[in-house]
Short mmCIF file of C-alpha atoms in Angstrom, two decimals:
data_model
loop_
_atom_site.label_atom_id
_atom_site.label_comp_id
_atom_site.label_asym_id
_atom_site.label_seq_id
_atom_site.Cartn_x
_atom_site.Cartn_y
_atom_site.Cartn_z
CA MET A 1 16.01 -17.20 -3.83
CA THR A 2 13.92 -14.06 -4.36
CA THR A 3 10.19 -14.70 -4.31
CA VAL A 4 7.35 -12.61 -5.73
CA ARG A 5 6.54 -11.73 -2.11
CA ASP A 6 10.10 -10.51 -1.49
CA ALA A 7 10.27 -8.47 -4.69
CA THR A 8 6.84 -6.95 -4.05
CA ARG A 9 7.75 -5.90 -0.52
CA ASP A 10 10.88 -4.21 -1.88
CA VAL A 11 8.68 -2.30 -4.36
CA LEU A 12 6.33 -1.26 -1.55
CA ARG A 13 9.23 -0.07 0.60
CA SER A 14 10.63 1.99 -2.25
CA TYR A 15 7.32 3.86 -2.57
CA GLY A 16 6.70 4.21 1.18
CA LEU A 17 3.73 1.83 1.07
CA THR A 18 4.50 0.12 4.37
CA THR A 19 1.24 1.00 6.18
CA ILE A 20 -1.37 -1.41 4.87
CA PHE A 21 -5.09 -1.26 5.58
CA GLY A 22 -7.18 -4.37 5.28
CA ASN A 23 -9.37 -7.17 6.51
CA PRO A 24 -7.62 -10.47 5.82
CA GLY A 25 -8.98 -13.59 4.15
CA THR A 26 -7.59 -16.89 3.02
CA THR A 27 -6.58 -15.64 -0.44
CA GLU A 28 -4.32 -13.02 1.21
CA ILE A 29 -2.34 -15.42 3.39
CA GLY A 30 0.49 -15.71 0.87
CA PHE A 31 0.96 -11.93 0.77
CA LEU A 32 0.73 -11.49 4.56
CA ARG A 33 2.80 -14.51 5.65
CA ASP A 34 5.92 -13.65 7.70
CA PHE A 35 4.78 -10.03 7.86
CA PRO A 36 7.90 -7.85 8.11
CA ASN A 37 8.64 -5.77 11.20
CA ASP A 38 9.00 -2.54 9.22
CA PHE A 39 5.43 -2.83 7.88
CA ARG A 40 2.26 -1.87 9.72
CA TYR A 41 -1.08 -3.61 9.24
CA VAL A 42 -4.17 -1.58 10.22
CA LEU A 43 -7.17 -3.85 10.70
CA GLY A 44 -10.68 -2.73 9.82
CA LEU A 45 -13.58 -4.89 10.89
CA GLN A 46 -15.19 -4.73 7.45
CA GLU A 47 -13.71 -4.04 4.04
CA SER A 48 -15.55 -0.78 3.39
CA VAL A 49 -14.20 0.53 6.71
CA ALA A 50 -10.66 -0.45 5.68
CA VAL A 51 -11.00 1.38 2.36
CA ALA A 52 -12.37 4.54 3.98
CA MET A 53 -9.59 4.51 6.60
CA ALA A 54 -7.04 4.20 3.81
CA ASP A 55 -8.66 7.11 1.98
CA GLY A 56 -8.37 9.36 5.03
CA TYR A 57 -4.76 8.24 5.54
CA ALA A 58 -3.77 9.04 1.95
CA HIS A 59 -5.17 12.57 2.06
CA ALA A 60 -3.88 13.39 5.55
CA SER A 61 -0.39 12.03 4.89
CA GLY A 62 -0.08 13.30 1.33
CA CYS A 63 1.15 9.84 0.29
CA ALA A 64 -0.25 6.94 -1.68
CA VAL A 65 -1.79 4.08 0.30
CA LEU A 66 -2.22 0.32 -0.08
CA VAL A 67 -5.43 -1.55 0.80
CA ASN A 68 -5.44 -5.35 0.89
CA LEU A 69 -8.88 -6.90 0.31
CA HIS A 70 -10.26 -10.41 0.10
CA SER A 71 -11.28 -11.77 -3.29
CA ALA A 72 -14.77 -11.32 -4.76
CA GLY A 73 -17.04 -10.66 -1.77
CA GLY A 74 -14.40 -8.71 0.14
CA VAL A 75 -13.83 -6.47 -2.85
CA GLY A 76 -17.60 -6.15 -3.15
CA HIS A 77 -17.85 -4.94 0.45
CA GLY A 78 -15.20 -2.33 -0.25
CA LEU A 79 -16.67 -1.02 -3.50
CA GLY A 80 -18.82 1.67 -1.86
CA HIS A 81 -15.74 3.50 -0.62
CA LEU A 82 -13.67 2.59 -3.64
CA PHE A 83 -16.31 4.69 -5.44
CA THR A 84 -15.65 7.40 -2.84
CA ALA A 85 -11.89 7.13 -3.43
CA TYR A 86 -12.46 7.58 -7.15
CA ARG A 87 -14.56 10.71 -6.56
CA ASN A 88 -12.03 11.95 -3.99
CA ASN A 89 -9.09 11.49 -6.41
CA THR A 90 -7.36 9.32 -3.82
CA THR A 91 -3.93 7.85 -4.59
CA MET A 92 -4.92 4.32 -3.55
CA ILE A 93 -3.74 0.89 -4.64
CA VAL A 94 -6.21 -1.92 -3.96
CA LEU A 95 -4.38 -5.25 -3.80
CA ALA A 96 -6.96 -8.04 -3.89
CA GLY A 97 -6.57 -11.74 -3.29
CA GLN A 98 -7.61 -14.30 -5.88
CA GLN A 99 -7.96 -18.08 -5.83
CA VAL A 100 -4.96 -20.17 -6.95
CA ARG A 101 -4.45 -20.27 -10.70
CA SER A 102 -4.95 -24.02 -11.08
CA LEU A 103 -8.48 -23.84 -9.66
CA MET A 104 -9.73 -20.89 -11.69
CA PRO A 105 -11.04 -22.86 -14.71
CA SER A 106 -13.58 -24.59 -12.43
CA GLU A 107 -15.00 -21.37 -10.92
CA PRO A 108 -13.89 -22.24 -7.36
CA PHE A 109 -15.19 -21.12 -4.00
CA LEU A 110 -13.81 -17.63 -3.27
CA GLY A 111 -12.72 -17.19 -6.85
CA ALA A 112 -13.31 -13.80 -8.48
CA LEU A 113 -14.72 -14.12 -11.99
CA ASP A 114 -13.33 -11.43 -14.30
CA ALA A 115 -11.72 -9.82 -11.27
CA THR A 116 -10.55 -6.70 -13.10
CA THR A 117 -14.04 -5.79 -14.33
CA PHE A 118 -15.61 -5.82 -10.86
CA PRO A 119 -14.27 -2.45 -9.64
CA ARG A 120 -14.65 -0.66 -12.98
CA PRO A 121 -15.40 2.10 -13.87
CA TYR A 122 -14.33 3.47 -10.47
CA VAL A 123 -10.62 2.75 -10.84
CA LYS A 124 -8.12 4.33 -13.20
CA TRP A 125 -6.57 0.97 -14.07
CA ALA A 126 -7.16 -2.69 -13.17
CA VAL A 127 -5.01 -5.75 -13.82
CA GLU A 128 -4.56 -9.40 -12.92
CA PRO A 129 -0.96 -10.23 -13.97
CA ALA A 130 -0.56 -12.96 -16.57
CA ARG A 131 2.30 -14.62 -14.65
CA PRO A 132 3.45 -14.65 -11.02
CA GLN A 133 6.68 -12.95 -12.10
CA ASP A 134 4.66 -9.99 -13.39
CA VAL A 135 3.17 -9.14 -9.97
CA PRO A 136 5.88 -6.73 -8.68
CA GLY A 137 5.89 -4.85 -12.00
CA ALA A 138 2.11 -4.62 -11.99
CA ILE A 139 2.13 -3.08 -8.51
CA ALA A 140 4.84 -0.61 -9.55
CA GLN A 141 2.79 0.35 -12.60
CA ALA A 142 -0.31 0.69 -10.43
CA TYR A 143 1.54 3.14 -8.19
CA ARG A 144 2.65 5.24 -11.14
CA VAL A 145 -0.90 5.38 -12.52
CA ALA A 146 -2.47 6.26 -9.14
CA THR A 147 0.00 9.05 -8.45
CA GLN A 148 -0.19 10.73 -11.87
CA PRO A 149 -2.76 13.53 -12.20
CA PRO A 150 -5.66 13.18 -12.20
CA TYR A 151 -5.10 11.08 -9.12
CA GLY A 152 -7.24 8.06 -8.42
CA PRO A 153 -7.43 4.46 -7.19
CA VAL A 154 -6.13 1.43 -9.07
CA PHE A 155 -6.74 -2.31 -8.66
CA VAL A 156 -4.41 -5.34 -8.76
CA SER A 157 -5.74 -8.91 -8.37
CA VAL A 158 -3.13 -11.52 -7.40
CA PRO A 159 -3.74 -15.30 -7.31
CA ALA A 160 -2.96 -16.82 -3.92
CA ASP A 161 -0.19 -19.12 -5.14
CA ASP A 162 1.80 -16.41 -6.93
CA TRP A 163 3.59 -15.16 -3.82
CA ASP A 164 5.94 -18.11 -3.39
CA ALA A 165 7.07 -18.22 -7.03
CA GLU A 166 10.64 -17.26 -7.88
CA CYS A 167 11.10 -13.77 -9.25
CA ASP A 168 13.87 -11.34 -10.19
CA PRO A 169 14.07 -8.07 -8.23
CA LEU A 170 12.46 -5.10 -9.96
CA PRO A 171 14.53 -2.04 -10.91
CA GLN A 172 13.36 1.09 -9.10
CA ARG A 173 12.12 4.22 -10.85
CA PRO A 174 11.50 7.68 -9.40
CA LYS A 175 8.02 9.11 -8.96
CA LEU A 176 6.70 10.88 -12.04
CA PRO A 177 6.31 14.66 -11.67
CA GLY A 178 3.22 16.69 -12.53
CA PHE A 179 2.81 18.92 -15.54
CA GLY A 180 2.46 22.61 -16.29
CA PRO A 181 0.11 24.68 -18.45
CA ASP A 182 0.47 25.83 -22.04
CA PRO A 183 2.16 29.28 -21.94
CA ASP A 184 -0.22 30.78 -24.52
CA ALA A 185 -3.22 29.63 -22.50
CA ILE A 186 -1.83 31.30 -19.38
CA THR A 187 -1.21 34.49 -21.35
CA GLY A 188 -4.86 34.54 -22.37
CA LEU A 189 -6.07 33.94 -18.81
CA VAL A 190 -3.79 36.65 -17.41
CA ALA A 191 -5.04 39.13 -20.02
CA ALA A 192 -8.65 38.32 -19.08
CA LEU A 193 -7.93 38.84 -15.37
CA ASP A 194 -6.10 42.10 -16.02
CA ALA A 195 -9.08 43.42 -18.00
CA ALA A 196 -11.81 42.26 -15.58
CA ALA A 197 -13.63 44.70 -13.34
CA SER A 198 -15.04 42.11 -10.90
CA PRO A 199 -13.36 38.71 -11.29
CA ALA A 200 -14.18 35.62 -9.24
CA LEU A 201 -12.07 32.59 -8.48
CA VAL A 202 -13.85 29.30 -7.77
CA MET A 203 -11.54 27.06 -5.76
CA GLY A 204 -12.00 23.31 -5.69
CA PRO A 205 -10.56 20.30 -3.83
CA GLY A 206 -7.77 19.98 -6.39
CA VAL A 207 -6.14 23.09 -4.92
CA ASP A 208 -5.60 21.44 -1.54
CA ALA A 209 -4.72 18.10 -3.14
CA GLU A 210 -1.57 19.76 -4.53
CA GLY A 211 -0.84 21.68 -1.35
CA ALA A 212 -1.61 24.90 -3.21
CA ILE A 213 -3.91 26.76 -0.80
CA PRO A 214 -1.16 29.28 0.13
CA ASP A 215 -0.61 29.82 -3.61
CA ALA A 216 -4.36 30.28 -4.10
CA VAL A 217 -4.44 32.89 -1.34
CA ALA A 218 -1.56 34.74 -3.00
CA LEU A 219 -3.39 34.68 -6.35
CA ALA A 220 -6.66 35.92 -4.85
CA GLU A 221 -4.94 38.78 -3.07
CA ARG A 222 -2.83 39.71 -6.08
CA ALA A 223 -5.85 39.63 -8.42
CA ARG A 224 -8.16 41.31 -5.88
CA ALA A 225 -10.75 38.70 -6.77
CA THR A 226 -13.75 37.38 -4.90
CA VAL A 227 -13.29 33.74 -3.95
CA TRP A 228 -15.99 31.08 -4.01
CA ALA A 229 -15.63 27.41 -3.16
CA SER A 230 -16.98 24.73 -5.48
CA PRO A 231 -20.42 23.37 -4.47
CA MET A 232 -19.38 19.90 -3.27
CA ALA A 233 -15.94 19.87 -1.69
CA TRP A 234 -14.26 16.72 -0.37
CA ARG A 235 -11.17 18.64 0.72
CA GLY A 236 -10.58 22.16 1.88
CA CYS A 237 -10.48 24.67 -0.97
CA PHE A 238 -9.57 28.03 0.59
CA PRO A 239 -9.45 29.50 4.13
CA GLU A 240 -13.12 30.03 4.91
CA ASP A 241 -12.42 32.97 7.20
CA HIS A 242 -10.43 34.91 4.58
CA PRO A 243 -11.89 38.44 4.03
CA GLN A 244 -12.31 37.79 0.27
CA PHE A 245 -14.10 34.44 0.72
CA ALA A 246 -17.73 34.70 -0.41
CA GLY A 247 -18.83 31.16 0.52
CA PHE A 248 -19.77 27.96 -1.26
CA LEU A 249 -21.65 27.92 -4.53
CA PRO A 250 -24.97 26.09 -4.24
CA PRO A 251 -25.06 22.58 -5.77
CA GLU A 252 -27.73 23.42 -8.33
CA GLU A 253 -27.65 25.28 -11.64
CA ARG A 254 -29.97 28.19 -10.96
CA GLY A 255 -28.41 29.15 -7.63
CA THR A 256 -24.88 29.02 -9.05
CA ALA A 257 -25.80 31.25 -11.99
CA GLU A 258 -27.42 33.75 -9.62
CA ALA A 259 -24.41 33.76 -7.26
CA LEU A 260 -21.97 34.52 -10.10
CA GLN A 261 -24.01 37.28 -11.78
CA GLY A 262 -22.02 40.08 -10.18
CA HIS A 263 -18.80 38.98 -11.86
CA ASP A 264 -17.50 39.62 -15.36
CA LEU A 265 -14.98 36.75 -15.28
CA VAL A 266 -14.93 33.41 -13.45
CA VAL A 267 -11.82 31.23 -13.13
CA VAL A 268 -12.42 27.69 -11.81
CA LEU A 269 -9.35 26.03 -10.30
CA GLY A 270 -9.19 22.35 -9.37
CA ALA A 271 -12.92 21.65 -9.60
CA PRO A 272 -15.59 20.77 -12.15
CA ALA A 273 -17.72 23.59 -13.49
CA PHE A 274 -19.98 22.81 -11.74
CA LEU A 275 -20.88 19.78 -9.57
CA TYR A 276 -24.59 19.74 -8.79
CA HIS A 277 -26.69 17.56 -6.47
CA VAL A 278 -30.28 18.74 -6.89
CA TYR A 279 -32.32 19.93 -9.86
CA ARG A 280 -34.48 23.01 -9.34
CA GLY A 281 -34.95 23.94 -12.95
CA THR A 282 -32.77 25.56 -15.55
CA THR A 283 -31.99 29.27 -15.61
CA ASP A 284 -32.12 31.96 -18.27
CA LEU A 285 -29.11 33.64 -16.68
CA ALA A 286 -25.89 33.21 -18.61
CA LEU A 287 -22.68 32.47 -16.79
CA PRO A 288 -19.93 35.10 -17.03
CA PRO A 289 -16.94 34.35 -19.28
CA LEU A 290 -15.34 31.25 -17.86
CA TYR A 291 -11.87 29.73 -17.58
CA LEU A 292 -11.51 26.19 -16.27
CA VAL A 293 -8.12 24.93 -15.01
CA SER A 294 -7.90 21.19 -14.27
CA ASP A 295 -5.49 18.28 -14.54
CA ASP A 296 -8.36 16.01 -15.64
CA GLU A 297 -9.12 15.88 -19.35
CA GLN A 298 -12.59 14.46 -18.61
CA VAL A 299 -13.51 17.46 -16.46
CA LEU A 300 -12.41 19.76 -19.27
CA ALA A 301 -14.27 17.74 -21.89
CA ARG A 302 -17.55 17.70 -19.92
CA ALA A 303 -17.65 21.47 -19.39
CA ARG A 304 -20.42 22.95 -21.53
CA GLU A 305 -18.73 26.31 -22.00
CA GLY A 306 -15.60 28.29 -21.26
CA ASN A 307 -11.88 28.07 -21.97
CA GLY A 308 -10.16 24.94 -20.69
CA ILE A 309 -6.53 24.81 -19.54
CA ARG A 310 -5.09 21.41 -18.71
CA SER A 311 -2.44 21.69 -16.05
CA GLY A 312 -1.44 20.83 -12.55
CA VAL A 313 -3.37 23.38 -10.51
CA ARG A 314 -0.44 24.69 -8.47
CA ALA A 315 1.70 25.20 -11.57
CA ALA A 316 -1.09 27.17 -13.24
CA ILE A 317 -1.80 29.30 -10.16
CA ARG A 318 1.87 30.22 -9.79
CA ALA A 319 2.22 31.03 -13.48
CA VAL A 320 -0.82 33.34 -13.41
CA THR A 321 0.20 35.05 -10.17
CA ALA A 322 3.68 35.77 -11.47
CA SER A 323 2.33 37.42 -14.63
CA LEU A 324 -0.55 39.53 -13.30
CA ALA A 325 -0.29 43.30 -13.45
CA GLU A 326 -1.06 45.32 -10.34
CA PRO A 327 -4.86 45.82 -10.52
CA THR A 328 -6.56 49.16 -9.97
CA ARG A 329 -9.84 47.63 -8.75
CA SER A 330 -10.56 47.62 -5.03
CA VAL A 331 -10.28 44.55 -2.83
CA PRO A 332 -13.69 42.84 -2.75
CA ALA A 333 -15.45 42.05 0.48
CA GLY A 334 -16.37 38.48 1.29
CA ARG A 335 -19.44 37.19 3.03
CA THR A 336 -21.03 38.59 6.17
CA ARG A 337 -21.47 35.94 8.81
CA ARG A 338 -24.60 35.48 10.84
CA PRO A 339 -24.53 36.45 14.54
CA ARG A 340 -23.75 33.82 17.13
CA PRO A 341 -26.78 31.58 17.70
CA PRO A 342 -28.51 31.61 21.09
CA GLU A 343 -28.41 28.80 23.61
CA THR A 344 -31.71 26.92 23.33
CA THR A 345 -33.34 23.67 24.33
CA PRO A 346 -33.34 21.37 22.43
CA ILE A 347 -29.77 21.95 21.30
CA THR A 348 -29.47 23.35 17.79
CA VAL A 349 -26.73 22.31 15.40
CA GLU A 350 -25.90 26.02 15.06
CA TRP A 351 -25.06 26.06 18.76
CA VAL A 352 -22.88 22.97 18.42
CA PHE A 353 -20.84 24.39 15.56
CA ALA A 354 -20.43 27.79 17.21
CA ASN A 355 -19.03 26.07 20.29
CA LEU A 356 -16.74 23.89 18.20
CA ALA A 357 -15.42 27.04 16.51
CA ASP A 358 -14.52 28.37 19.97
CA GLU A 359 -12.60 25.22 20.83
CA LEU A 360 -10.78 24.15 17.67
CA ASP A 361 -7.27 25.18 16.76
CA GLU A 362 -6.67 26.68 13.30
CA ASN A 363 -4.64 23.65 12.23
CA VAL A 364 -7.25 21.04 13.17
CA LEU A 365 -8.07 18.44 10.55
CA LEU A 366 -11.86 18.35 10.33
CA VAL A 367 -13.62 15.31 8.89
CA GLU A 368 -17.27 15.94 8.15
CA GLU A 369 -20.14 13.69 7.18
CA ILE A 370 -23.25 15.69 7.98
CA PRO A 371 -25.43 15.79 4.85
CA SER A 372 -28.29 17.64 6.53
CA HIS A 373 -26.05 20.19 8.31
CA LEU A 374 -23.53 21.25 5.66
CA LEU A 375 -24.79 24.82 5.40
CA VAL A 376 -24.72 25.24 9.16
CA ARG A 377 -21.17 23.93 9.49
CA ARG A 378 -19.98 26.22 6.73
CA GLU A 379 -21.62 29.21 8.39
CA TYR A 380 -20.48 28.72 11.99
CA LEU A 381 -17.34 26.56 11.81
CA PRO A 382 -15.01 27.86 9.08
CA VAL A 383 -12.16 25.63 7.96
CA ARG A 384 -9.01 27.70 8.31
CA ALA A 385 -6.07 25.34 7.80
CA THR A 386 -4.03 25.86 4.65
CA ARG A 387 -3.24 22.16 4.22
CA THR A 388 -5.81 19.35 4.52
CA GLY A 389 -8.13 21.30 6.76
CA LEU A 390 -11.16 19.29 5.65
CA LEU A 391 -11.91 15.76 4.50
CA SER A 392 -15.33 14.71 3.23
CA THR A 393 -16.83 12.45 0.60
CA GLY A 394 -16.99 13.52 -3.02
CA GLY A 395 -19.34 10.72 -3.97
CA GLY A 396 -22.00 10.78 -1.28
CA ALA A 397 -21.64 7.14 -0.20
CA LEU A 398 -22.44 7.18 3.51
CA GLY A 399 -20.13 5.73 6.14
CA TYR A 400 -16.98 7.52 5.03
CA GLY A 401 -16.42 10.05 7.78
CA LEU A 402 -15.88 7.93 10.89
CA PRO A 403 -13.25 5.53 9.44
CA ALA A 404 -11.68 8.31 7.35
CA ALA A 405 -10.99 10.18 10.59
CA VAL A 406 -9.25 7.08 11.96
CA GLY A 407 -7.06 6.88 8.86
CA ALA A 408 -6.37 10.61 8.95
CA ALA A 409 -5.13 10.35 12.54
CA LEU A 410 -2.71 7.64 11.43
CA GLY A 411 -1.61 9.69 8.43
CA ALA A 412 -1.12 12.96 10.33
CA PRO A 413 -0.13 12.00 13.88
CA ASP A 414 1.06 15.54 14.60
CA ARG A 415 -2.40 17.06 14.10
CA LYS A 416 -5.66 16.97 16.00
CA VAL A 417 -8.37 15.15 14.07
CA VAL A 418 -12.03 15.92 14.78
CA ALA A 419 -14.88 14.12 13.04
CA VAL A 420 -18.33 15.70 12.96
CA LEU A 421 -20.84 13.05 11.96
CA GLY A 422 -24.54 12.47 11.58
CA ASP A 423 -26.18 9.65 13.48
CA GLY A 424 -27.26 7.95 10.26
CA SER A 425 -23.88 8.11 8.52
CA SER A 426 -22.08 6.94 11.69
CA MET A 427 -24.02 3.68 11.75
CA TYR A 428 -22.74 2.68 8.32
CA SER A 429 -19.24 2.21 9.75
CA ILE A 430 -19.52 2.36 13.53
CA GLN A 431 -17.01 -0.51 13.86
CA GLY A 432 -14.29 1.96 12.87
CA LEU A 433 -14.30 3.00 16.55
CA TRP A 434 -12.74 -0.37 17.36
CA THR A 435 -9.72 0.42 15.18
CA ALA A 436 -9.41 3.88 16.76
CA ALA A 437 -9.26 2.25 20.20
CA ARG A 438 -6.92 -0.53 19.06
CA GLU A 439 -4.49 1.99 17.57
CA HIS A 440 -4.79 4.38 20.56
CA LEU A 441 -5.66 7.36 18.36
CA PRO A 442 -6.60 10.72 19.94
CA VAL A 443 -9.54 11.34 17.60
CA THR A 444 -12.63 13.23 18.75
CA PHE A 445 -15.88 11.98 17.20
CA VAL A 446 -18.86 14.34 17.57
CA VAL A 447 -22.10 12.58 16.66
CA LEU A 448 -25.05 14.91 15.99
CA ASP A 449 -28.11 12.79 16.73
CA ASN A 450 -31.34 14.11 15.22
CA ALA A 451 -32.84 10.60 15.20
CA GLN A 452 -33.39 10.47 11.44
CA TYR A 453 -31.99 10.47 7.93
CA ALA A 454 -32.80 14.17 7.85
CA ALA A 455 -31.38 14.93 4.38
CA VAL A 456 -33.82 12.47 2.78
CA ASP A 457 -36.69 13.85 4.82
CA ILE A 458 -35.85 17.44 3.88
CA LEU A 459 -35.55 16.77 0.15
CA SER A 460 -38.80 14.78 0.10
CA GLY A 461 -40.72 17.93 1.00
CA PRO A 462 -42.81 18.94 4.02
CA ASP A 463 -46.03 17.38 2.74
CA ASP A 464 -44.69 13.93 1.88
CA LYS A 465 -44.74 11.01 4.30
CA MET A 466 -41.38 9.35 3.79
CA PRO A 467 -40.75 5.82 5.11
CA GLY A 468 -37.41 4.58 6.37
CA VAL A 469 -36.04 7.84 7.78
CA GLU A 470 -36.63 7.48 11.53
CA LEU A 471 -33.64 6.30 13.62
CA GLY A 472 -34.46 7.20 17.21
CA GLY A 473 -33.04 5.35 20.19
CA ILE A 474 -29.45 4.54 19.13
CA ASP A 475 -27.16 4.67 22.17
CA PHE A 476 -23.86 5.84 20.71
CA VAL A 477 -22.27 6.05 24.15
CA ALA A 478 -22.87 2.36 24.75
CA LEU A 479 -21.63 1.45 21.28
CA ALA A 480 -18.43 3.47 21.66
CA GLU A 481 -17.68 2.23 25.17
CA GLY A 482 -18.22 -1.34 24.01
CA MET A 483 -15.43 -0.87 21.45
CA GLY A 484 -13.01 0.75 23.88
CA CYS A 485 -13.58 4.49 23.39
CA HIS A 486 -14.08 7.17 26.01
CA THR A 487 -17.44 8.99 25.82
CA HIS A 488 -19.52 12.01 26.76
CA ARG A 489 -23.29 12.32 26.50
CA VAL A 490 -24.80 15.78 25.88
CA THR A 491 -28.53 16.39 26.12
CA ARG A 492 -28.62 19.96 27.54
CA PRO A 493 -26.93 23.10 26.17
CA HIS A 494 -24.81 23.77 29.26
CA GLU A 495 -23.27 20.28 28.99
CA LEU A 496 -21.81 20.89 25.54
CA LYS A 497 -18.81 23.14 26.21
CA PRO A 498 -17.29 21.09 29.06
CA ALA A 499 -17.81 17.88 27.08
CA LEU A 500 -16.04 19.31 24.03
CA THR A 501 -13.22 20.79 26.10
CA GLN A 502 -12.55 17.49 27.86
CA ALA A 503 -12.87 15.40 24.69
CA LEU A 504 -10.50 17.57 22.67
CA ALA A 505 -7.89 17.48 25.44
CA ASP A 506 -8.11 13.68 25.78
CA ASP A 507 -5.35 11.59 24.23
CA ARG A 508 -7.76 8.67 23.82
CA PRO A 509 -10.35 8.18 21.09
CA THR A 510 -13.42 9.94 22.46
CA LEU A 511 -17.00 10.12 21.23
CA VAL A 512 -19.33 12.99 22.14
CA HIS A 513 -22.96 12.04 21.59
CA VAL A 514 -25.06 15.22 21.18
CA ARG A 515 -28.82 15.02 20.88
CA VAL A 516 -29.87 17.91 18.64
CA ASP A 517 -33.13 19.48 17.51
CA PRO A 518 -34.78 16.95 15.17
CA LYS A 519 -36.75 19.56 13.22
CA PRO A 520 -35.77 19.58 9.53
CA THR A 521 -33.79 22.50 8.17
CA VAL A 522 -33.02 23.77 4.67
CA LEU A 523 -30.51 21.44 3.01
CA TYR A 524 -29.21 23.84 0.33
#
């Protein structure tokens, strides 16, 4: 007899979904019972941690991922990072437990009312199958929706008694491919680039999501274009040490318009035009002529101006590169970096990032969650990898970075994973260190402790007294050691380099707690 559980596991095997992240509850017992030896269950000590680990795994591995959550409250705990997964375009399937069908009319304990509405609008699709026999097909459909551009998470709610029902095996289907651009639209874009005197390319996270950074480099060099990165980037966009890289656009309207004034054409690839965080007034400056290439029809619809081309980003980049004429314009120069910062007491974040740049290999996978230090990281620690060099949060929900680094280490075991985290964001998901120790992952966590929610304090203004931002006194070394991690404590500048060298060489999960200058800096 084939059960729903058997048929579902065959579906998961066919799609490579055998690493499952979760935090189990009673409504998941039927799915997890007699757990097969060829599957791996990665335990997070809270549902939001499990979702963030799965997000990091999906991006680092380049594969879809399955998260198994408890009904109702467990899904609620995970929603913060399900929102992040939606903003990060993560190919994630959330499989949630539900009470048994016979109890649902009486609104039982642990039952999820209107289960499919709970995660909306931050999933592409949500379903609770009408019959037990529909469960394997629903999960197969969820996979196909999640892995079609624009990528994003999906949600399947399964009643606890469905798993033992009899069910026919499900026929297998191949993964659906992406799609290419309209040829006439590419012809128009190529003509605009050929005619431009000073074109700019704005690269977004969608470039790296398709493994297209090498293609983007080839386009930039062929077009002799200046390259900017989109304001808020949750993946790497372009090698940040490339000689044509001008930096990141600021996440506000006026600054972006000013940055792009020297160009007579702007082509945005794999990013919104543009994603802002702060409002500092409108601008009278007009944007240059604009082309926007995206696989997301909503991104194209929201753009207030410019020519939209709907396409997989890599397909569009290759089509444009192949058709460009040899330009006569000179190769543009990128940004000029600031000089190396001095060694000072207290330790500055500039000093930390300059030392990290000395230590890190080009292929390192950097996970960052440092809201108050983004500009400093981008200045002194360029991301250079041409495939998944950076993971961050596209939605701003804190607590992503630490567990995402754990998931990334599982998804890319051949690469060094380094997480640079703020003290405030670390405390949202500190229990992720337990999973890193349990799984014996060689992740390096660098916690920059300025004893405050500095981003909030900075944006409030120097003259405002802001409550709820002071965090002094957290002993991250004690917390990490209590969960099984190796540690280093850094309070003086000369202690930093040896601590980083030892931590990066360690094959155990290691946390480096660095107390840094608490004085606020400029956020953007």
